[in-house]
Amino acid sequence: MDRRLPLIIACGGLLLVVVAYLPIASASWLFWEGATDAWMPGTPSHTAARVLPRWTAALTSSPAGTQLMNLVFHILVAGLTSALVASLGVGWTWAATAGVLLLVNPVAVETIRHGTGRADVLVGLGTVGACLASVHRRWMWMTGGLLVALFSKEAGVVSLLLVPLVVWAARVQVSRAQVVWYLLSLGAVGPLWIIHWVGGMPLSAIPIVESDPAAAVVSASAWGALQVTATLRLLTTAVVGTGMTPDFDYDIVARAWRIASVVALVGIGGLAWLVRSTWPVVSFGCVWVLIASAPRWVIQTPRGYYNEHQFYVALVGIVLIVVGLLSSPWTDGRRSPLSA
Amino acid sequence: MTRAWMAGGLALWWGWQTAQYVPVWNTPLSLAMHVVQVAPSKPRALLNYGTMLVVHGQLSNARTAFMRAHAMAQAPHVPPYDRTAVTESATENLRAVAVLVASARARGWTGVYP
């Protein structure tokens, strides 16, 4: 029974997610959808850098097909997350639970039900895949995952930080081959940067003034504070499971709350450091969320603040925190590579 | 065992919330309506909602949404760039709705507005 339990949990989660996403069958195109090019509005850099979302978008022509493909990628990410959690020594029962929790988290709905979410779910697929490959010292697969993340969305650069985090936290023995493969992935960032500069979208915390009237024009410090506030709101929403919306009114949030959010996020970072030995998976999950969100605090993007589909990669960290908290007493004396 | 039940309960709660939220994304109107419900004082959300109501022929409700968007855009918390854009768009849309209503009345249409 014990050996079958992870499989039963996984099947239950799959059933739950299929039932929950049944309305996909009657999906219609939403804002900024309906045409492949319209998925990436704005600067030409978007269309140039998001190669994989464009390729996969061409495979389906209906909204239901598009969203179904997003759901399939989401299930794959959940499967890889389960394998990653198991590789960290948590055990397959809790690893399967982690996958199910990622599958059914309501914050992932925006990623699946909107065309732009394709880029985010592919970044998730590449990032988690690269992390898993790193733990198992499959360097070529790691590079493949990193390239998937990098050529799906600009935010895929977080994968270049998360892979070393996993390697460091799980105490993977690094060989020269890994360094070479990692540097090869790093080399792919060069062309991406050039694409951005040519496309007129510099990666820095400066106001972007475009012809689009919806582009936010605020100072770098105001942007940073609001994005940190958004991160904390998304983190809370992902845990509590209510209050999801694609367009939260962050402008109405008082300055005191914005400062409190910055303090709270610094607190989460401190907590991650303090519990790194006693609750290693929780600590790892906290750092994952912070790294996955960090580019959003400094890179100003048009059309609004940090939203749920952009939070997709960070969602993996939320699941790690929850499973880390719940599973700790069940490690049965087995030492996790994280606490070695 | 307690924590196993907690994990199961959490999965069911999240699954339930997902099942509730998924249909919100069915149509642009249902999505715009949801956004306004969560952020009732956000001018741009009201503007989008009004536009979707026009598409669905609910001109009276659209006019209310545009008027509310116009009023909310003047609130002190709204950033200047948003205030300008929403005020201009809401004014234009209110004018367009007035033209649509007049045109419908001239044709003797009923039902698209109260």
Coordinates of C-alpha atoms in Angstrom, one line a residue:
Chain A
M1 CA 0.0 0.0 0.0
D2 CA 2.8 2.4 1.0
R3 CA 4.6 2.0 -2.3
R4 CA 1.4 2.6 -4.2
L5 CA 0.4 5.7 -2.2
P6 CA 2.4 8.3 -4.3
L7 CA 0.7 6.9 -7.4
I8 CA -2.8 7.1 -5.8
I9 CA -2.0 10.7 -4.7
A10 CA -0.9 11.6 -8.2
C11 CA -4.0 10.0 -9.9
G12 CA -6.2 11.8 -7.4
G13 CA -4.5 15.2 -8.2
L14 CA -4.8 14.6 -11.9
L15 CA -8.5 13.8 -11.6
L16 CA -9.0 16.9 -9.5
V17 CA -7.3 19.2 -12.0
V18 CA -9.1 17.7 -15.0
V19 CA -12.5 18.3 -13.3
A20 CA -11.5 21.8 -12.2
Y21 CA -10.3 22.8 -15.7
L22 CA -13.3 21.3 -17.6
P23 CA -14.6 24.9 -18.6
I24 CA -11.6 25.0 -21.0
A25 CA -13.9 23.1 -23.4
S26 CA -16.0 26.3 -23.8
A27 CA -13.1 28.8 -23.8
S28 CA -13.1 31.9 -26.0
W29 CA -10.3 34.3 -26.9
L30 CA -9.6 36.9 -24.3
F31 CA -7.8 40.3 -24.3
W32 CA -4.7 40.4 -26.5
E33 CA -5.2 36.8 -27.8
G34 CA -6.5 35.3 -31.0
A35 CA -3.3 35.7 -33.1
T36 CA 0.2 34.5 -32.4
D37 CA 1.7 37.9 -32.8
A38 CA -0.9 39.5 -30.6
W39 CA 0.3 37.3 -27.7
M40 CA 3.4 39.4 -27.3
P41 CA 2.3 42.9 -27.8
G42 CA 4.6 45.9 -27.4
T43 CA 8.2 45.9 -28.3
P44 CA 9.7 43.8 -31.1
S45 CA 12.0 42.3 -28.5
H46 CA 9.1 40.2 -27.2
T47 CA 8.5 38.5 -30.4
A48 CA 12.2 37.9 -31.0
A49 CA 13.1 36.5 -27.5
R50 CA 10.0 34.3 -27.0
V51 CA 10.8 31.7 -29.7
L52 CA 9.3 28.6 -28.0
P53 CA 5.9 30.1 -27.1
R54 CA 5.6 31.3 -30.7
W55 CA 6.5 27.9 -32.1
T56 CA 4.1 26.0 -29.8
A57 CA 1.3 28.6 -30.4
A58 CA 1.4 27.8 -34.0
L59 CA 0.4 24.2 -33.2
T60 CA -3.1 25.1 -32.0
S61 CA -5.6 27.5 -33.5
S62 CA -8.5 27.4 -31.1
P63 CA -8.7 28.9 -27.6
A64 CA -9.6 25.5 -26.1
G65 CA -6.6 23.8 -27.8
T66 CA -4.3 26.6 -26.6
Q67 CA -5.4 26.3 -23.0
L68 CA -5.3 22.5 -23.1
M69 CA -1.7 22.7 -24.3
N70 CA -0.9 25.0 -21.4
L71 CA -2.6 22.5 -19.0
V72 CA -0.5 19.7 -20.4
F73 CA 2.7 21.7 -19.8
H74 CA 1.5 22.5 -16.3
I75 CA 1.0 18.8 -15.6
L76 CA 4.5 18.1 -16.9
V77 CA 5.9 20.9 -14.6
A78 CA 4.1 19.3 -11.6
G79 CA 5.6 15.9 -12.5
L80 CA 9.1 17.4 -12.7
T81 CA 8.5 19.2 -9.4
S82 CA 7.5 15.9 -7.7
A83 CA 10.7 14.3 -9.0
L84 CA 12.8 17.3 -7.8
V85 CA 11.2 17.2 -4.3
A86 CA 11.9 13.4 -4.2
S87 CA 15.5 14.1 -5.2
L88 CA 15.9 16.4 -2.3
G89 CA 15.2 13.5 0.0
V90 CA 11.7 14.3 1.1
G91 CA 10.2 10.9 0.0
W92 CA 7.9 10.0 -2.8
T93 CA 4.7 10.3 -0.9
W94 CA 5.3 14.0 -0.1
A95 CA 6.9 14.5 -3.5
A96 CA 3.7 13.4 -5.1
T97 CA 1.8 15.7 -2.7
A98 CA 4.0 18.6 -3.9
G99 CA 3.1 17.9 -7.5
V100 CA -0.6 17.7 -6.7
L101 CA -0.4 21.0 -4.7
L102 CA 1.2 22.7 -7.7
L103 CA -1.4 21.2 -10.0
V104 CA -4.4 22.5 -8.1
N105 CA -3.1 25.9 -6.9
P106 CA -5.6 28.6 -8.1
V107 CA -2.8 31.1 -8.8
A108 CA -1.8 28.9 -11.8
V109 CA -5.2 29.4 -13.4
E110 CA -4.1 32.7 -15.1
T111 CA -1.1 30.9 -16.6
I112 CA -3.3 28.2 -18.1
R113 CA -6.3 30.1 -19.2
H114 CA -4.5 33.0 -20.9
G115 CA -2.3 32.8 -24.0
T116 CA 0.5 34.8 -22.5
G117 CA 0.8 32.1 -19.8
R118 CA 2.4 29.8 -22.4
A119 CA 5.7 31.6 -22.0
D120 CA 5.6 31.3 -18.2
V121 CA 4.7 27.6 -18.1
L122 CA 7.5 26.9 -20.5
V123 CA 9.9 28.9 -18.3
G124 CA 8.7 26.7 -15.4
L125 CA 9.2 23.5 -17.5
G126 CA 12.8 24.5 -18.5
T127 CA 13.7 25.7 -15.0
V128 CA 12.4 22.8 -12.9
G129 CA 13.7 20.4 -15.6
A130 CA 17.2 22.0 -15.4
C131 CA 17.2 21.9 -11.6
L132 CA 16.2 18.2 -11.6
A133 CA 18.9 17.4 -14.2
S134 CA 21.5 19.2 -12.1
V135 CA 20.7 17.2 -9.0
H136 CA 21.1 14.0 -11.0
R137 CA 24.3 15.4 -12.7
R138 CA 22.8 15.2 -16.2
W139 CA 24.5 18.2 -17.5
M140 CA 23.4 18.0 -21.1
W141 CA 19.7 17.9 -20.0
M142 CA 20.4 20.7 -17.6
T143 CA 21.6 22.9 -20.6
G144 CA 18.5 21.8 -22.5
G145 CA 16.3 22.9 -19.7
L146 CA 18.1 26.2 -19.3
L147 CA 17.7 26.9 -23.0
V148 CA 14.0 26.1 -22.9
A149 CA 13.6 28.7 -20.1
L150 CA 15.8 31.3 -21.7
F151 CA 14.1 31.2 -25.1
S152 CA 10.6 31.2 -23.7
K153 CA 10.6 34.5 -21.9
E154 CA 13.1 37.1 -20.8
A155 CA 12.2 36.2 -17.1
G156 CA 13.8 32.8 -17.9
V157 CA 17.1 34.2 -16.7
V158 CA 16.0 33.2 -13.2
S159 CA 16.8 29.6 -14.2
L160 CA 20.5 30.6 -14.4
L161 CA 20.3 31.5 -10.7
L162 CA 18.0 28.7 -9.5
V163 CA 20.2 25.9 -10.9
P164 CA 23.3 27.0 -8.9
L165 CA 21.0 27.3 -5.9
V166 CA 19.9 23.7 -6.2
V167 CA 23.4 22.5 -6.9
W168 CA 24.6 24.3 -3.8
A169 CA 21.7 23.4 -1.5
A170 CA 21.7 19.7 -2.5
R171 CA 25.5 19.6 -2.4
V172 CA 25.9 18.2 -5.8
Q173 CA 29.5 17.4 -6.7
V174 CA 30.3 19.8 -9.5
S175 CA 32.5 18.6 -12.3
R176 CA 34.3 20.5 -15.0
A177 CA 31.7 19.2 -17.5
Q178 CA 28.9 20.8 -15.6
V179 CA 30.7 24.2 -15.5
V180 CA 31.3 24.0 -19.3
W181 CA 27.6 23.1 -20.0
Y182 CA 26.4 25.8 -17.6
L183 CA 28.7 28.4 -19.3
L184 CA 27.3 27.3 -22.7
S185 CA 23.8 28.2 -21.4
L186 CA 25.1 31.4 -20.0
G187 CA 26.4 32.2 -23.5
A188 CA 22.8 32.1 -24.8
V189 CA 22.1 35.1 -22.7
G190 CA 24.4 37.2 -24.8
P191 CA 22.2 37.1 -28.0
L192 CA 19.1 37.6 -25.8
W193 CA 20.6 40.9 -24.4
I194 CA 21.4 42.0 -27.9
I195 CA 17.8 41.2 -29.0
H196 CA 16.6 43.4 -26.2
W197 CA 18.8 46.3 -27.0
V198 CA 18.0 46.1 -30.7
G199 CA 14.3 45.8 -29.8
G200 CA 14.5 48.8 -27.6
M201 CA 13.7 47.2 -24.3
P202 CA 16.8 47.7 -22.0
L203 CA 16.8 45.4 -18.9
S204 CA 17.1 48.1 -16.2
A205 CA 14.9 49.8 -13.7
I206 CA 14.1 52.8 -15.8
P207 CA 10.7 54.1 -16.8
I208 CA 9.7 52.8 -20.1
V209 CA 7.7 55.3 -22.1
E210 CA 6.0 53.7 -25.1
S211 CA 3.2 54.7 -27.4
D212 CA 1.1 52.4 -25.2
P213 CA -0.9 54.6 -22.8
A214 CA -1.2 51.7 -20.3
A215 CA 2.5 51.7 -19.7
A216 CA 3.3 52.5 -16.1
V217 CA 5.5 55.6 -15.7
V218 CA 6.9 55.6 -12.2
S219 CA 10.2 56.1 -10.6
A220 CA 12.5 53.1 -10.0
S221 CA 12.1 53.2 -6.2
A222 CA 8.3 53.5 -6.4
W223 CA 8.3 50.6 -8.9
G224 CA 10.4 48.4 -6.6
A225 CA 8.2 49.1 -3.6
L226 CA 5.1 48.3 -5.5
Q227 CA 6.6 45.1 -7.0
V228 CA 7.6 43.9 -3.6
T229 CA 4.1 44.6 -2.4
A230 CA 2.8 42.6 -5.3
T231 CA 5.2 39.7 -4.5
L232 CA 3.9 39.6 -0.9
R233 CA 0.2 39.7 -2.1
L234 CA 0.9 36.9 -4.6
L235 CA 2.6 34.8 -2.0
T236 CA -0.3 35.2 0.4
T237 CA -2.8 34.5 -2.4
A238 CA -1.0 31.4 -3.4
V239 CA -1.0 30.1 0.2
V240 CA -4.6 31.1 1.2
G241 CA -6.0 30.3 -2.2
T242 CA -8.4 33.2 -2.5
G243 CA -8.3 36.8 -3.9
M244 CA -7.0 35.9 -7.4
T245 CA -7.3 38.6 -10.1
P246 CA -5.3 39.5 -13.2
D247 CA -5.5 43.3 -12.3
F248 CA -5.2 44.0 -8.6
D249 CA -5.3 47.7 -7.6
Y250 CA -1.8 48.2 -6.2
D251 CA -2.0 52.0 -6.6
I252 CA -4.5 52.2 -3.8
V253 CA -2.1 50.4 -1.4
A254 CA -0.9 52.9 1.2
R255 CA 2.8 53.8 1.5
A256 CA 3.0 52.3 5.0
W257 CA 1.9 48.9 3.6
R258 CA 4.4 49.1 0.8
I259 CA 7.2 49.7 3.4
A260 CA 5.8 46.9 5.5
S261 CA 5.9 44.6 2.5
V262 CA 9.6 45.3 1.9
V263 CA 10.2 44.6 5.6
A264 CA 8.2 41.4 5.5
L265 CA 10.1 40.2 2.4
V266 CA 13.4 40.9 4.1
G267 CA 12.1 39.0 7.0
I268 CA 11.3 36.0 4.8
G269 CA 14.9 36.1 3.6
G270 CA 16.2 36.2 7.1
L271 CA 13.9 33.4 8.2
A272 CA 15.1 31.3 5.3
W273 CA 18.7 31.7 6.6
L274 CA 17.7 31.0 10.2
V275 CA 15.9 27.7 9.4
R276 CA 18.3 26.4 6.8
S277 CA 19.4 23.5 9.1
T278 CA 16.1 22.8 10.9
W279 CA 13.7 23.2 8.0
P280 CA 15.9 22.9 4.9
V281 CA 13.2 22.4 2.4
V282 CA 11.2 25.4 3.8
S283 CA 14.4 27.5 3.6
F284 CA 15.1 26.3 0.1
G285 CA 11.5 27.2 -1.0
C286 CA 11.7 30.7 0.5
V287 CA 15.0 31.4 -1.4
W288 CA 13.4 29.9 -4.6
V289 CA 10.4 32.4 -4.3
L290 CA 12.7 35.3 -3.7
I291 CA 15.1 34.5 -6.6
A292 CA 12.2 33.8 -9.0
S293 CA 10.6 37.2 -8.1
A294 CA 13.7 39.3 -7.8
P295 CA 14.0 40.4 -11.5
R296 CA 10.5 41.8 -11.2
W297 CA 11.6 44.2 -8.5
V298 CA 14.2 45.9 -10.7
I299 CA 13.0 45.4 -14.3
Q300 CA 10.2 47.7 -15.2
T301 CA 7.7 46.2 -17.6
P302 CA 4.8 47.9 -19.3
R303 CA 1.1 47.1 -18.7
G304 CA 1.0 46.7 -14.9
Y305 CA 2.6 45.2 -11.9
Y306 CA 3.7 41.6 -11.0
N307 CA 0.8 39.4 -11.7
E308 CA -0.2 35.7 -11.3
H309 CA 1.1 34.3 -14.6
Q310 CA 4.4 36.0 -14.0
F311 CA 4.5 34.3 -10.5
Y312 CA 4.3 30.8 -12.0
V313 CA 8.0 29.8 -11.4
A314 CA 7.8 31.3 -7.9
L315 CA 4.8 29.0 -7.3
V316 CA 7.1 26.0 -7.3
G317 CA 8.8 27.6 -4.2
I318 CA 5.5 28.1 -2.5
V319 CA 4.8 24.4 -2.9
L320 CA 8.3 23.6 -1.6
I321 CA 7.6 25.7 1.5
V322 CA 4.2 24.0 2.2
V323 CA 5.6 20.5 1.7
G324 CA 8.7 21.3 3.7
L325 CA 6.5 22.4 6.6
L326 CA 4.2 19.4 6.4
S327 CA 6.7 16.6 5.6
S328 CA 9.4 17.4 8.1
P329 CA 8.4 14.8 10.8
W330 CA 8.2 12.1 8.2
T331 CA 11.7 12.0 6.9
D332 CA 12.1 9.0 9.2
G333 CA 15.7 9.7 10.0
R334 CA 16.8 9.8 6.3
R335 CA 19.1 12.7 5.8
S336 CA 18.0 15.1 3.1
P337 CA 20.9 16.3 0.9
L338 CA 19.7 19.8 1.8
S339 CA 20.5 19.2 5.5
A340 CA 23.6 17.2 5.0
Chain B
M1 CA -1.3 11.6 10.3
T2 CA -2.7 15.0 11.2
R3 CA -0.3 16.6 8.7
A4 CA -1.3 14.2 6.0
W5 CA -4.9 15.2 6.5
M6 CA -3.8 18.9 6.5
A7 CA -2.1 18.3 3.1
G8 CA -5.2 16.6 1.8
G9 CA -7.5 19.3 3.1
L10 CA -5.2 22.0 1.5
A11 CA -5.2 20.2 -1.9
L12 CA -9.0 20.0 -1.8
W13 CA -9.4 23.7 -0.7
W14 CA -7.0 24.8 -3.5
G15 CA -8.8 22.5 -6.0
W16 CA -12.1 24.0 -5.0
Q17 CA -10.9 27.5 -5.4
T18 CA -9.4 26.6 -8.8
A19 CA -12.7 25.2 -9.9
Q20 CA -14.4 28.4 -8.8
Y21 CA -11.9 30.6 -10.5
V22 CA -11.5 28.8 -13.8
P23 CA -14.9 29.7 -15.3
V24 CA -14.1 33.4 -14.6
W25 CA -11.7 33.2 -17.6
N26 CA -14.4 31.9 -20.0
T27 CA -15.3 35.2 -21.7
P28 CA -13.8 38.7 -21.7
L29 CA -17.0 40.0 -20.0
S30 CA -16.9 37.5 -17.2
L31 CA -13.2 38.3 -16.6
A32 CA -13.7 42.1 -16.7
M33 CA -16.6 41.7 -14.3
H34 CA -14.5 39.7 -11.9
V35 CA -11.7 42.2 -12.0
V36 CA -14.1 45.0 -11.1
Q37 CA -15.5 43.0 -8.2
V38 CA -12.0 42.5 -6.8
A39 CA -10.8 46.1 -7.5
P40 CA -14.0 48.3 -7.6
S41 CA -12.1 51.5 -7.5
K42 CA -9.6 50.8 -10.3
P43 CA -10.4 53.2 -13.2
R44 CA -8.8 51.0 -15.9
A45 CA -10.7 47.9 -14.8
L46 CA -14.0 49.9 -14.9
L47 CA -13.1 51.1 -18.4
N48 CA -12.4 47.6 -19.6
Y49 CA -15.7 46.4 -18.0
G50 CA -17.6 49.2 -19.7
T51 CA -16.1 48.3 -23.1
M52 CA -17.1 44.6 -22.7
L53 CA -20.7 45.7 -21.8
V54 CA -20.9 47.8 -25.0
V55 CA -19.8 44.7 -27.0
H56 CA -22.7 42.8 -25.3
G57 CA -25.2 45.6 -26.0
Q58 CA -25.7 46.5 -22.4
L59 CA -25.4 50.2 -23.1
S60 CA -27.0 51.6 -19.9
N61 CA -24.7 49.5 -17.7
A62 CA -21.7 50.5 -19.9
R63 CA -22.5 54.2 -19.4
T64 CA -22.6 53.7 -15.7
A65 CA -19.2 51.9 -15.8
F66 CA -17.6 54.7 -17.9
M67 CA -19.0 57.4 -15.6
R68 CA -17.6 55.5 -12.6
A69 CA -14.3 55.1 -14.4
H70 CA -14.2 58.8 -15.1
A71 CA -15.0 59.6 -11.5
M72 CA -12.5 57.1 -10.0
A73 CA -9.7 58.4 -12.3
Q74 CA -9.8 61.7 -10.4
A75 CA -9.1 59.9 -7.0
P76 CA -5.8 61.0 -5.4
H77 CA -4.2 57.5 -5.4
V78 CA -4.5 57.2 -9.2
P79 CA -1.1 57.8 -10.9
P80 CA -1.1 60.8 -13.3
Y81 CA -0.4 58.7 -16.5
D82 CA -3.4 56.5 -15.6
R83 CA -5.6 59.4 -14.8
T84 CA -5.0 61.1 -18.1
A85 CA -5.5 58.0 -20.2
V86 CA -8.7 56.8 -18.4
T87 CA -10.3 60.3 -18.3
E88 CA -9.7 60.7 -22.1
S89 CA -10.9 57.2 -22.9
A90 CA -14.0 57.3 -20.6
T91 CA -15.0 60.7 -22.1
E92 CA -14.7 59.3 -25.6
N93 CA -16.6 56.1 -24.7
L94 CA -19.4 58.0 -23.0
R95 CA -19.8 60.1 -26.2
A96 CA -19.8 56.8 -28.3
V97 CA -22.4 55.2 -26.1
A98 CA -24.6 58.3 -26.4
V99 CA -24.3 58.0 -30.2
L100 CA -25.2 54.3 -30.1
V101 CA -28.2 54.9 -27.9
A102 CA -29.5 57.7 -30.1
S103 CA -29.0 55.5 -33.2
A104 CA -30.8 52.6 -31.6
R105 CA -33.7 54.8 -30.6
A106 CA -33.9 56.3 -34.1
R107 CA -34.3 52.7 -35.4
G108 CA -36.9 51.9 -32.9
W109 CA -34.8 49.2 -31.2
T110 CA -35.6 48.2 -27.7
G111 CA -34.0 45.9 -25.3
V112 CA -30.3 46.9 -25.8
Y113 CA -30.8 49.7 -23.1
P114 CA -33.4 50.3 -20.5

